[in-house]
Each structure stands twice: as structure tokens, then as C-alpha cells.
XYZ file of C-alpha atoms in Angstrom:
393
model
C -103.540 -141.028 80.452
C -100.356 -141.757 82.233
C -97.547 -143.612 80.215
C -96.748 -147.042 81.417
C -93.594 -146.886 83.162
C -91.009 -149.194 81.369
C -89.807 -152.738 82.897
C -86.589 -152.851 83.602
C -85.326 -155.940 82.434
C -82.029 -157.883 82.756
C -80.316 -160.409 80.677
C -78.514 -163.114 81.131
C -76.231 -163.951 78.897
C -75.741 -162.005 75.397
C -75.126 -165.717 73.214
C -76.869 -167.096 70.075
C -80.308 -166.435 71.689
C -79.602 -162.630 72.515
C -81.478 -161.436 69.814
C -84.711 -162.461 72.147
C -83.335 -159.284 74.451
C -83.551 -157.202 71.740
C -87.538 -157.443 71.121
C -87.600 -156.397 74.913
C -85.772 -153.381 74.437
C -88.142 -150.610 73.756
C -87.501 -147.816 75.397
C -90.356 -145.568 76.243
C -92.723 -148.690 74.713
C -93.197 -150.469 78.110
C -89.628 -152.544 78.484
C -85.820 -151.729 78.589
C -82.718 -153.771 79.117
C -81.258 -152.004 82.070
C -78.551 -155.118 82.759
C -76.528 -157.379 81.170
C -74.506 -160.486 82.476
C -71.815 -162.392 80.436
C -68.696 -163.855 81.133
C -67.596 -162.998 77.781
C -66.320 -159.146 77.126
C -67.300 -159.322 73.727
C -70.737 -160.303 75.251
C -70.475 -156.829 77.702
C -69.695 -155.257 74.343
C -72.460 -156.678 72.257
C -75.143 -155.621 74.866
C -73.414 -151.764 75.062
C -73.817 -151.776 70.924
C -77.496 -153.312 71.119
C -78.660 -151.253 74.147
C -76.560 -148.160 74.368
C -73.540 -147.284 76.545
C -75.504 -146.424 79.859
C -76.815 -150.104 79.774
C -75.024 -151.981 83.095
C -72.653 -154.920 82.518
C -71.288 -157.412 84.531
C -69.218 -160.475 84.378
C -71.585 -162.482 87.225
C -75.008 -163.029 86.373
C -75.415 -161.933 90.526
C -74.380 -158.445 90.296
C -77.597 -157.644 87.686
C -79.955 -158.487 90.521
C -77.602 -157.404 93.292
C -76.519 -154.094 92.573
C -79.001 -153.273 89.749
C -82.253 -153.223 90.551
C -84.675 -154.695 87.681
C -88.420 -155.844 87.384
C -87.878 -158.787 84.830
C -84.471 -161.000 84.436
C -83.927 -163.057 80.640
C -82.142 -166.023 81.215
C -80.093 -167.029 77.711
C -77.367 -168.657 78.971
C -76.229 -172.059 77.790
C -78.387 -174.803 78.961
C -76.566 -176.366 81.690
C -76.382 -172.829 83.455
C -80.605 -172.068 83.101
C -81.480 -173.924 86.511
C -78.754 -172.824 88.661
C -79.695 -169.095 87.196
C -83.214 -169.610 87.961
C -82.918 -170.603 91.241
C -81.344 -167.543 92.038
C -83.843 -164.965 90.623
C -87.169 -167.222 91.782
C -85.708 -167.181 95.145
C -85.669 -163.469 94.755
C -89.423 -163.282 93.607
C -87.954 -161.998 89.818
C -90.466 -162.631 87.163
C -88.210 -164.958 84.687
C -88.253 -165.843 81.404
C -85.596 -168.817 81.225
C -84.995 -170.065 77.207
C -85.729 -173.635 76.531
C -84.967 -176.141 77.755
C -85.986 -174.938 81.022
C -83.082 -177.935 82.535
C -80.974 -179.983 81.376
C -82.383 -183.134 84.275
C -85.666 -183.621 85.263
C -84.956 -182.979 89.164
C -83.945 -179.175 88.200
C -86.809 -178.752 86.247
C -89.109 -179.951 88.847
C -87.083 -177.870 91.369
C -87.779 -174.513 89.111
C -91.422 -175.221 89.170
C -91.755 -175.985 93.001
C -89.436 -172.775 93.994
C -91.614 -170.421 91.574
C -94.808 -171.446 93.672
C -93.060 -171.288 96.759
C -91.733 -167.571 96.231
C -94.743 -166.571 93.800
C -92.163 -165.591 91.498
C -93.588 -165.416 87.720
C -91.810 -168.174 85.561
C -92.568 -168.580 81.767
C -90.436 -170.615 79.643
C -89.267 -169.489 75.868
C -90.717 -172.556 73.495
C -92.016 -169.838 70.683
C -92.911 -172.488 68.034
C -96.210 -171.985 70.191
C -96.053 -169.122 68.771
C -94.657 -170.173 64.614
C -97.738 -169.601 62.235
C -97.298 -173.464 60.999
C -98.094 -174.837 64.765
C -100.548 -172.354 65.260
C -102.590 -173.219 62.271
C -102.414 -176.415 62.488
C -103.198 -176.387 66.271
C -106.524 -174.221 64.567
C -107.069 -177.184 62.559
C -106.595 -179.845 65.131
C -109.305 -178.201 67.423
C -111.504 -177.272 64.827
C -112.213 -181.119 64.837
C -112.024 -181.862 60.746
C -109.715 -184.718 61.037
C -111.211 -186.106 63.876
C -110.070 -187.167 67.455
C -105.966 -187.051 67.161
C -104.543 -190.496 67.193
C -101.301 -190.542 66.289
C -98.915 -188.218 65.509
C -95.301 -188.315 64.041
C -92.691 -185.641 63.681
C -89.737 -185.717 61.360
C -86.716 -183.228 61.730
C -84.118 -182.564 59.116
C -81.707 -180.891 61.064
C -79.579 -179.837 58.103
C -77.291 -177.412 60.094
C -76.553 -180.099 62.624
C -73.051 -180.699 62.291
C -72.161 -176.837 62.791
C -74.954 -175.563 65.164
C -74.529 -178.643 67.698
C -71.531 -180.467 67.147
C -68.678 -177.567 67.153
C -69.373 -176.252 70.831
C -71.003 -177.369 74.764
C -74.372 -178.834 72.756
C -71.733 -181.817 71.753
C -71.241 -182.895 75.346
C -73.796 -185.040 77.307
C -72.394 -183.196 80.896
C -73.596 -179.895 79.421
C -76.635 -180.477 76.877
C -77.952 -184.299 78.642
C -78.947 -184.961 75.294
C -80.344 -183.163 71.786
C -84.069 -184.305 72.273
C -83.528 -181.048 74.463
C -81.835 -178.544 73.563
C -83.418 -179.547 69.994
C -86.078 -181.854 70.722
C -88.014 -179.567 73.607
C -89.681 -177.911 70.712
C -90.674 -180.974 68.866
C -91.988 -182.854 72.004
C -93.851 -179.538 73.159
C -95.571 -179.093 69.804
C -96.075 -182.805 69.482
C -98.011 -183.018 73.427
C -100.170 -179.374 72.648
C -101.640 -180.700 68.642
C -102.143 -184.011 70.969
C -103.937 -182.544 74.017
C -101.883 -184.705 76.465
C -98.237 -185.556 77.082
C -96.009 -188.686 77.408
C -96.446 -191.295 80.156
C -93.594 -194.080 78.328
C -91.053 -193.234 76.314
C -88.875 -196.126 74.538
C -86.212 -195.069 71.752
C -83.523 -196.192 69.140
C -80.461 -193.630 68.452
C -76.578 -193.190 67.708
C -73.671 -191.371 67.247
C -73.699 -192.375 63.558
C -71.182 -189.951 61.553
C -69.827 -187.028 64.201
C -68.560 -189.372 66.641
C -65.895 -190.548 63.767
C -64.509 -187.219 62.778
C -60.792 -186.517 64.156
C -60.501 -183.293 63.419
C -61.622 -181.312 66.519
C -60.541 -177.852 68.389
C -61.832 -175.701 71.721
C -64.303 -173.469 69.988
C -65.361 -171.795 72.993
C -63.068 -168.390 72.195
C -65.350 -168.274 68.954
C -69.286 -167.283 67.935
C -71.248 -169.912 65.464
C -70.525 -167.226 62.990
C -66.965 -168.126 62.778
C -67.187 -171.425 62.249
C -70.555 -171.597 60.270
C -70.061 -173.111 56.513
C -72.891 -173.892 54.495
C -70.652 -175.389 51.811
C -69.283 -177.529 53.769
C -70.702 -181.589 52.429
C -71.208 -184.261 52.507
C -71.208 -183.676 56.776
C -68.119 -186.302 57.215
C -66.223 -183.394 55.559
C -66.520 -181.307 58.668
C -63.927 -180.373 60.400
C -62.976 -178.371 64.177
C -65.806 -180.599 66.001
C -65.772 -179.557 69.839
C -63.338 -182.027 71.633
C -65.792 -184.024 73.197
C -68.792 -185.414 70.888
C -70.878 -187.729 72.896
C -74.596 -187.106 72.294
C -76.489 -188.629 69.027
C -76.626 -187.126 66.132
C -79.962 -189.292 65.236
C -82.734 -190.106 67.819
C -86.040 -191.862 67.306
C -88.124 -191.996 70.563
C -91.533 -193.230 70.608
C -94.320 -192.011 73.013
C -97.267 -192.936 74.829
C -99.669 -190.446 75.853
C -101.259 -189.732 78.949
C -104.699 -189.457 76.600
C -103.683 -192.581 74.741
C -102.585 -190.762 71.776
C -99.499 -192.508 70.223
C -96.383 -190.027 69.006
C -92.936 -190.666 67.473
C -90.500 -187.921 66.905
C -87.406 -188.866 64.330
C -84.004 -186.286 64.500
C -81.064 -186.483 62.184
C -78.377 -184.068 62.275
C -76.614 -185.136 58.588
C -79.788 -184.444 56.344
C -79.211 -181.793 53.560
C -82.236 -180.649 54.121
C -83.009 -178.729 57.322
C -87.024 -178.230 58.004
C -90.045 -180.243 60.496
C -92.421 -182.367 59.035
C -95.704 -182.848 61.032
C -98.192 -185.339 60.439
C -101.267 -185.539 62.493
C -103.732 -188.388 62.317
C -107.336 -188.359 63.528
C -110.046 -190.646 63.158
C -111.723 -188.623 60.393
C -108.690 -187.640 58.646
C -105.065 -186.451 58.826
C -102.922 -183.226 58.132
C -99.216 -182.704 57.487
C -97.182 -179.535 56.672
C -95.493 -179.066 53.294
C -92.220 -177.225 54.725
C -92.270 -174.597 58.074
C -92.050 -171.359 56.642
C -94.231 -169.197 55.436
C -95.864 -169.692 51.879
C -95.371 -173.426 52.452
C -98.362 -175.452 52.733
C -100.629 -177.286 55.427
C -102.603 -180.626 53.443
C -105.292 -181.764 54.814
C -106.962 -185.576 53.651
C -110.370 -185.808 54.683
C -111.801 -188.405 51.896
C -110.665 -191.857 50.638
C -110.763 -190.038 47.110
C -107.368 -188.267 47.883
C -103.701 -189.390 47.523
C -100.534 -188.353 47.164
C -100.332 -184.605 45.954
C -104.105 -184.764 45.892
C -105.329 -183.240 49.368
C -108.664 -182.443 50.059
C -107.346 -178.979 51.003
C -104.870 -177.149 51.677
C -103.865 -173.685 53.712
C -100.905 -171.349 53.154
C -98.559 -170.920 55.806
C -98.999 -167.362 57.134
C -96.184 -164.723 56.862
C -95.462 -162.795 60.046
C -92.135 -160.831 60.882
C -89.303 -161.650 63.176
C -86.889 -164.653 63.967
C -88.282 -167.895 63.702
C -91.126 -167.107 61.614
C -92.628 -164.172 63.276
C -92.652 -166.338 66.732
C -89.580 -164.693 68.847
C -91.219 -161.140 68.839
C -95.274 -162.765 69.924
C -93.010 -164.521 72.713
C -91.088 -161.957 73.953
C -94.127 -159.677 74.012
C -96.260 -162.174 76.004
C -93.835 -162.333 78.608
C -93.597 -158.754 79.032
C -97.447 -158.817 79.657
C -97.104 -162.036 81.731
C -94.418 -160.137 83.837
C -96.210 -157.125 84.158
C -99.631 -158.705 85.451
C -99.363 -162.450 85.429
C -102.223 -164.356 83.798
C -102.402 -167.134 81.081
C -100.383 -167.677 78.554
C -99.773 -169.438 75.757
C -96.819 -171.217 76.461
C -97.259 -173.885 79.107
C -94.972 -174.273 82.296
C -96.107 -177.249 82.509
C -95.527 -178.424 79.127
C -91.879 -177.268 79.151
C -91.406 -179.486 82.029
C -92.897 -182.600 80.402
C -90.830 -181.988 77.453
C -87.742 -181.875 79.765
C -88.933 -184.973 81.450
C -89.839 -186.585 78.124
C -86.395 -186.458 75.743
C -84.713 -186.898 79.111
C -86.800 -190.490 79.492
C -85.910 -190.693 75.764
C -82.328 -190.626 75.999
C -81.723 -192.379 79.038
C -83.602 -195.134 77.273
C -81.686 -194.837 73.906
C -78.533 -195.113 76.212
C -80.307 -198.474 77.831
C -81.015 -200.586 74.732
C -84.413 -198.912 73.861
C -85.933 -200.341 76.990
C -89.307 -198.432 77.760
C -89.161 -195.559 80.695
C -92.094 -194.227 82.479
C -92.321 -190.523 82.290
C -93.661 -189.411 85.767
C -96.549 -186.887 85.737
C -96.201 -183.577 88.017
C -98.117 -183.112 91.384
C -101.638 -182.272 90.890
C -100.897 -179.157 93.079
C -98.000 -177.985 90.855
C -99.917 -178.190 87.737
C -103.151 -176.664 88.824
C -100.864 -173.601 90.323
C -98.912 -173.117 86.934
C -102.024 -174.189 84.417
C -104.028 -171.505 87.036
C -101.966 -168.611 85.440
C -99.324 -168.355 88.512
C -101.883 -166.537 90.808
């Protein structure tokens, strides 16, 4: 049998998500990271240590995919720079895996999608909680139909890390992140529209820059890593200090959704909780489920009976354990691109649904930012989402 010969793959930018290049690099095992792009030398340097010395590096994210030729292009670059990025390797037919959010507007998004069917060129989109045993099982649970038809569905998140993973660098700033029901929320909303079956039509939300936005002390981070400035002691969160210089997105949202299927959603996000985990609940007609924590060994209740009540559940499943970042889910995702790249297909991560969580905390802010006056979420052409929910063929 002959070996597979491995995809060459190249990265774009070597940041806090660059550990995602990593699970492509395997040499000899189908993939290898052939190029590297980042501004940053200590970037170049990174990628030399991760992926050997004969690994190419440039300072443009062009020269990868001009001088270098590669099968596959990883685009981890900060999330005002995915679209432009994208544009340039779907123009050049480049299978691309682009880390969520896929934009930081809804116009790019909707450009990305129309230029990948244009130029055939594969896109897939990096939201791996599809791919976190707690979504997955309850997803299982959802379509097994024991709680019923889904109704409703609410999402808390306790972003406990808040003040130092999104307030000390570009996520801060409205011009570069739109908004944290992105960057952050684009997981929530995704998982929120797949346990649902449908995705948001009206969006209409409350929020505020409640404690960051007072904090004085601030400095230009962008010479450091997270690592640097990263201080789990530091509390309560008006204690913290070296914010980025401008802070101008909220650090709490609460949108509310309407769903194309009638299901009705609400997703709250505070980024001054001590605690720092998602809290699902899902409620059907014939019952309702909520997770016990996110990681695994925590717990999944299910309430199928007016007998139960609080720390009674009618049953309950154990959070599965599975290896790798983010609870076993970056390695799944990087290896289903790699096979989506190599012969296209379905997968389980939605184009689609990446966009309409793009369009939705987009919606969400601009409504926050407008009194909490309701926003229609428009739906994509029907020819855009048959292509993309078609398996790109």
C-alpha cells in the first residue's frame, strides 16, 4: 500500500491559538507545517522550535502561499485580520481552516462564504466545542428525544479569566474584536443554534462596560504574550491593573434570541465572575437537561418526572474524558479538517453555522449599543447554504 503523501500545510499566525498547528504537524502521519507567517520574530521563532529549523518563515502572511507552495493554509491570526487573510487564500483555491470567529462584521463573513463557492476553495471554520464531550453528549441527548421537542434554551458563562484573557490586549477594542459575543460568544451561540436545530432570526439584548471600563491603570501590551501578564491571584477583578489602552467592549452581555424554528434562547456573559465554566440548560416539552460544570467527570442532569427537584435528577451522565486542549476537542478538529482538506465532504462543524453566529452576537451587540431594541438577523441565500450544508462539492 502506498503511504499517503503528507499535506503541506501553512500557518498563519503562531499566537494564543498556535497550539491548533501543532496537532497538524505529523510528519510522515498525513500533515506537516511546511510555512509559517507572523509579524512577530518571536512568532518565526516559536514555529522553528515547534516544527524544526527547515520549517519556512515569513513576516507577510503572502509569501507562505507565494513563494512556498502548500496544500492547506491555518489561519490564527487575531480576529480582525481572519477575513482579509481568507480572501486571499479562497481566491487562490487553498483549502482553509480560518479560527473562530470566521469575521469580525457580518458583510466579511458573508463575503468568505460567497468567494469559497465561487473559487471551490474548501473553507471550514474552527468552533471545536462541536467537538467538547459535554456538547456532544448532550447534543446525543437532545436527539435522542427524552426531553422532548427543545423549547427553550439558556446559556450562562462565567468567564472567570475575563479581565486578563480579553481586557489586557486587541479583544478590548470594538475596531478590532466588534464585540465579545464573538470572539467569546461564537461558541456559545453555535452550540446554543446546533442543541436547538435552528438559528436566530431577532436578536434584542441588555449589556455594559460595568467594572473594566473604570480601571486607570492601563499599558500597550502588544510587545507581550498572555503569559506575561496572566495572574490568577489577582481579585477582586477591580484590582487589575495594565488594561490595554482602549477598553470599549462589555464586559457583561445578555442577548436574547428568536429562532428560525421558534425555539426561544438567551445567552448571559460576565467577565468578573470567580468562577470561569458554561452552564447549559435545555428545555423540551417532556423534560429538560443542564450540565453540572464542562469538563470531564462533571455531570449532565437530566429531569424527566415531576417527582424530581433540585439535586434530585432523574439521571444523570458523566462527562467523558478525552485528551487534548479544550477537553479533547482541538485535536478531533484539527483532524477533521485535515480529512475535509484532503477530500472534502461533511463535517461536523457547520459553515453555515459559524456565519449565523457571526451574524447573531453581531445583531446582539449592535442592539445592546441601541437601547436593547430588537434586530432581525438575516438568513443566508438558499444557494449559499445548500452549497456549504452539501459538503462544498
Amino acid at each position: 500500500m502506498t503511504p499517503t503523501p503528507d499535506l503541506r500545510i501553512g500557518v498563519i499566525g503562531m499566537g494564543a491559538r498556535s497550539d491548533l498547528a501543532f496537532h497538524a504537524h505529523r510528519p510522515g502521519e498525513g500533515s506537516r507545517v511546511t510555512a509559517v507567517a507572523d509579524p512577530a520574530e518571536r512568532g518565526r521563532d516559536l514555529a522553528r522550535e515547534r516544527f524544526g529549523e527547515d520549517v519556512a518563515t515569513a513576516r507577510s502572511f503572502e509569501e507562505p502561499l507565494a513563494e512556498h507552495e502548500v496544500d492547506a493554509v491555518m489561519i490564527l491570526a487575531p480576529d480582525f485580520a481572519h477575513a482579509g487573510i481568507a480572501r486571499q487564500t479562497l481566491a487562490a483555491g487553498i483549502p482553509t481552516f480560518c479560527e473562530k470567529p470566521m469575521a469580525i462584521s457580518l458583510e466579511d463573513a458573508d463575503g468568505m462564504l460567497e468567494l469559497a463557492k465561487e473559487k471551490r476553495a474548501r473553507l471550514y471554520i474552527g468552533h471545536n466545542m462541536r467537538h467538547m464531550p459535554v456538547v456532544r453528549q448532550m447534543k446525543a441527548i437532545v436527539d435522542s428525544g427524552r426531553i422532548g421537542r427543545v423549547r427553550a434554551i439558556w446559556c450562562r458563562h462565567f468567564v472567570g479569566a475575563g479581565g486578563d484573557f480579553y481586557f489586557k490586549d486587541w479583544h478590548a477594542e470594538r475596531e478590532k474584536a466588534m464585540s465579545l459575543l464573538l470572539q467569546k460568544g461564537a461558541h456559545d451561540i453555535d452550540v446554543i443554534h446546533w442543541l436547538a436545530g435552528g438559528a436566530t432570526r431577532r436578536v434584542s439584548g441588555i449589556g455594559d462596560l460595568a467594572v473594566y471600563g473604570d480601571i486607570t491603570d492601563r499599558r500597550d501590551n502588544s510587545g507581550r504574550r498572555m503569559g506575561e501578564w496572566y495572574d490568577e491571584d489577582i481579585w477582586p477583578p477591580t484590582a487589575q491593573k495594565e488594561l490595554n489602552p482602549v477598553v470599549d467592549v462589555e464586559d457583561i452581555s445578555m442577548p436574547q434570541m428568536t429562532l428560525d424554528n421558534g425555539v426561544l434562547a438567551s445567552y448571559q456573559q460576565c467577565h468578573f465572575t470567580p468562577d470561569y465554566w458554561r452552564n447549559y440548560t435545555v428545555i423540551g416539552d417532556a423534560g429538560r437537561i443542564e450540565n453540572m460544570g464542562d469538563g470531564a467527570g462533571d455531570q449532565i442532569h437530566l429531569w424527566t418526572s415531576r417527582r424530581s427537584g433540585p439535586g434530585r435528577p432523574d439521571d444523570i451522565e458523566v462527562i467523558a474524558r478525552a485528551e487534548g486542549g479544550h477537553g479533547g476537542a482541538d485535536p478531533s478538529l484539527v483532524a477533521e479538517f485535515l480529512r475535509f482538506a484532503r477530500g472534502g465532504g461533511s463535517t461536523e462543524v457547520s459553515v453555515i453555522a459559524a456565519r449565523e453566529a457571526v451574524a447573531t452576537g453581531v445583531r446582539g451587540a449592535e442592539s445592546i449599543r441601541s437601547g436593547g431594541v430588537p434586530l432581525e438577523v438575516p438568513p443566508v441565500a438558499d444557494e449559499i447554504r445548500e452549497y456549504f450544508d452539501g459538503g462544498q462539492v
